[in-house]
């Protein structure tokens, strides 16, 4: 009797590995915004405390942070409201304080934000920190949802901190100081990240340092606006010089 050779069982083919799930844009934006939130929340709390200590209704902090959303101007606005300043003075102050946002719009990636409603909110929620995070090298590939989520999280940090500070303002004594330094520390961290991201661009931080030193020596009473003016003039001069320089093959 002839027997058929045993057929060896072929090893089972490995199951195909599922493709990695794309990371949620909201989660990625939240991770990007946590460093800013560490500065926004205590700064918003300080603003809310200032609102209650200025004799203005606590609800003003949440309403202002939600509808105005201009940190430095909101601090200025509280004093002007408490002093019953005329509307013309308030309007002029708002224009001068927020004039820098016009220059942000020149390089902010609004063209990547989809939809009219998204573009409208992105324009409204454009702040210094959002511009700093979206102007880096890594952010050039961020899609519309990530940019919008990033700005929304920043808005919530500020509004939530301001509302919490206003509700707890009566528990914070007037002797507490230093909360307003959170904004300075936040800008310092963002500046260091920008310098680290562009390590080869040594002239830019050097130009900023020289502008600050010149303003300190020449106009110590107007250090900040003079330093900004000198730094802007230096950047424009460098841009014009490098653009006119002929490129070599």
Short mmCIF file of N, CA, C and O in Angstrom, two decimals, residues 3 70 81 98 101 104 152 198 248:
data_model
loop_
_atom_site.label_atom_id
_atom_site.label_comp_id
_atom_site.label_asym_id
_atom_site.label_seq_id
_atom_site.Cartn_x
_atom_site.Cartn_y
_atom_site.Cartn_z
N UNK A 3 1.59 5.02 0.61
CA UNK A 3 1.11 6.10 1.48
C UNK A 3 1.58 7.43 0.92
O UNK A 3 2.70 7.56 0.40
N UNK A 70 -7.23 90.47 25.28
CA UNK A 70 -5.99 91.22 25.04
C UNK A 70 -5.33 91.47 26.38
O UNK A 70 -5.64 92.46 27.04
N UNK A 81 -11.26 101.90 33.39
CA UNK A 81 -12.67 101.77 33.76
C UNK A 81 -12.91 102.25 35.18
O UNK A 81 -13.89 102.94 35.47
N UNK A 98 -2.43 97.29 20.77
CA UNK A 98 -2.61 96.13 19.91
C UNK A 98 -2.15 96.36 18.47
O UNK A 98 -2.43 95.52 17.61
N UNK A 101 -0.22 93.60 16.41
CA UNK A 101 -0.88 92.46 15.78
C UNK A 101 -0.99 92.64 14.26
O UNK A 101 -1.13 91.64 13.54
N UNK A 104 1.99 90.95 13.01
CA UNK A 104 1.90 89.50 13.17
C UNK A 104 1.16 88.88 11.99
O UNK A 104 1.50 87.77 11.55
N UNK A 152 -7.61 78.05 20.71
CA UNK A 152 -8.73 77.86 21.62
C UNK A 152 -8.24 77.51 23.02
O UNK A 152 -8.77 78.04 24.02
N UNK A 198 16.41 78.36 15.98
CA UNK A 198 17.20 78.94 14.89
C UNK A 198 18.61 79.21 15.40
O UNK A 198 19.03 80.36 15.58
N UNK A 248 25.32 83.99 -5.34
CA UNK A 248 26.37 83.35 -6.13
C UNK A 248 25.99 81.90 -6.37
O UNK A 248 25.47 81.22 -5.50
#
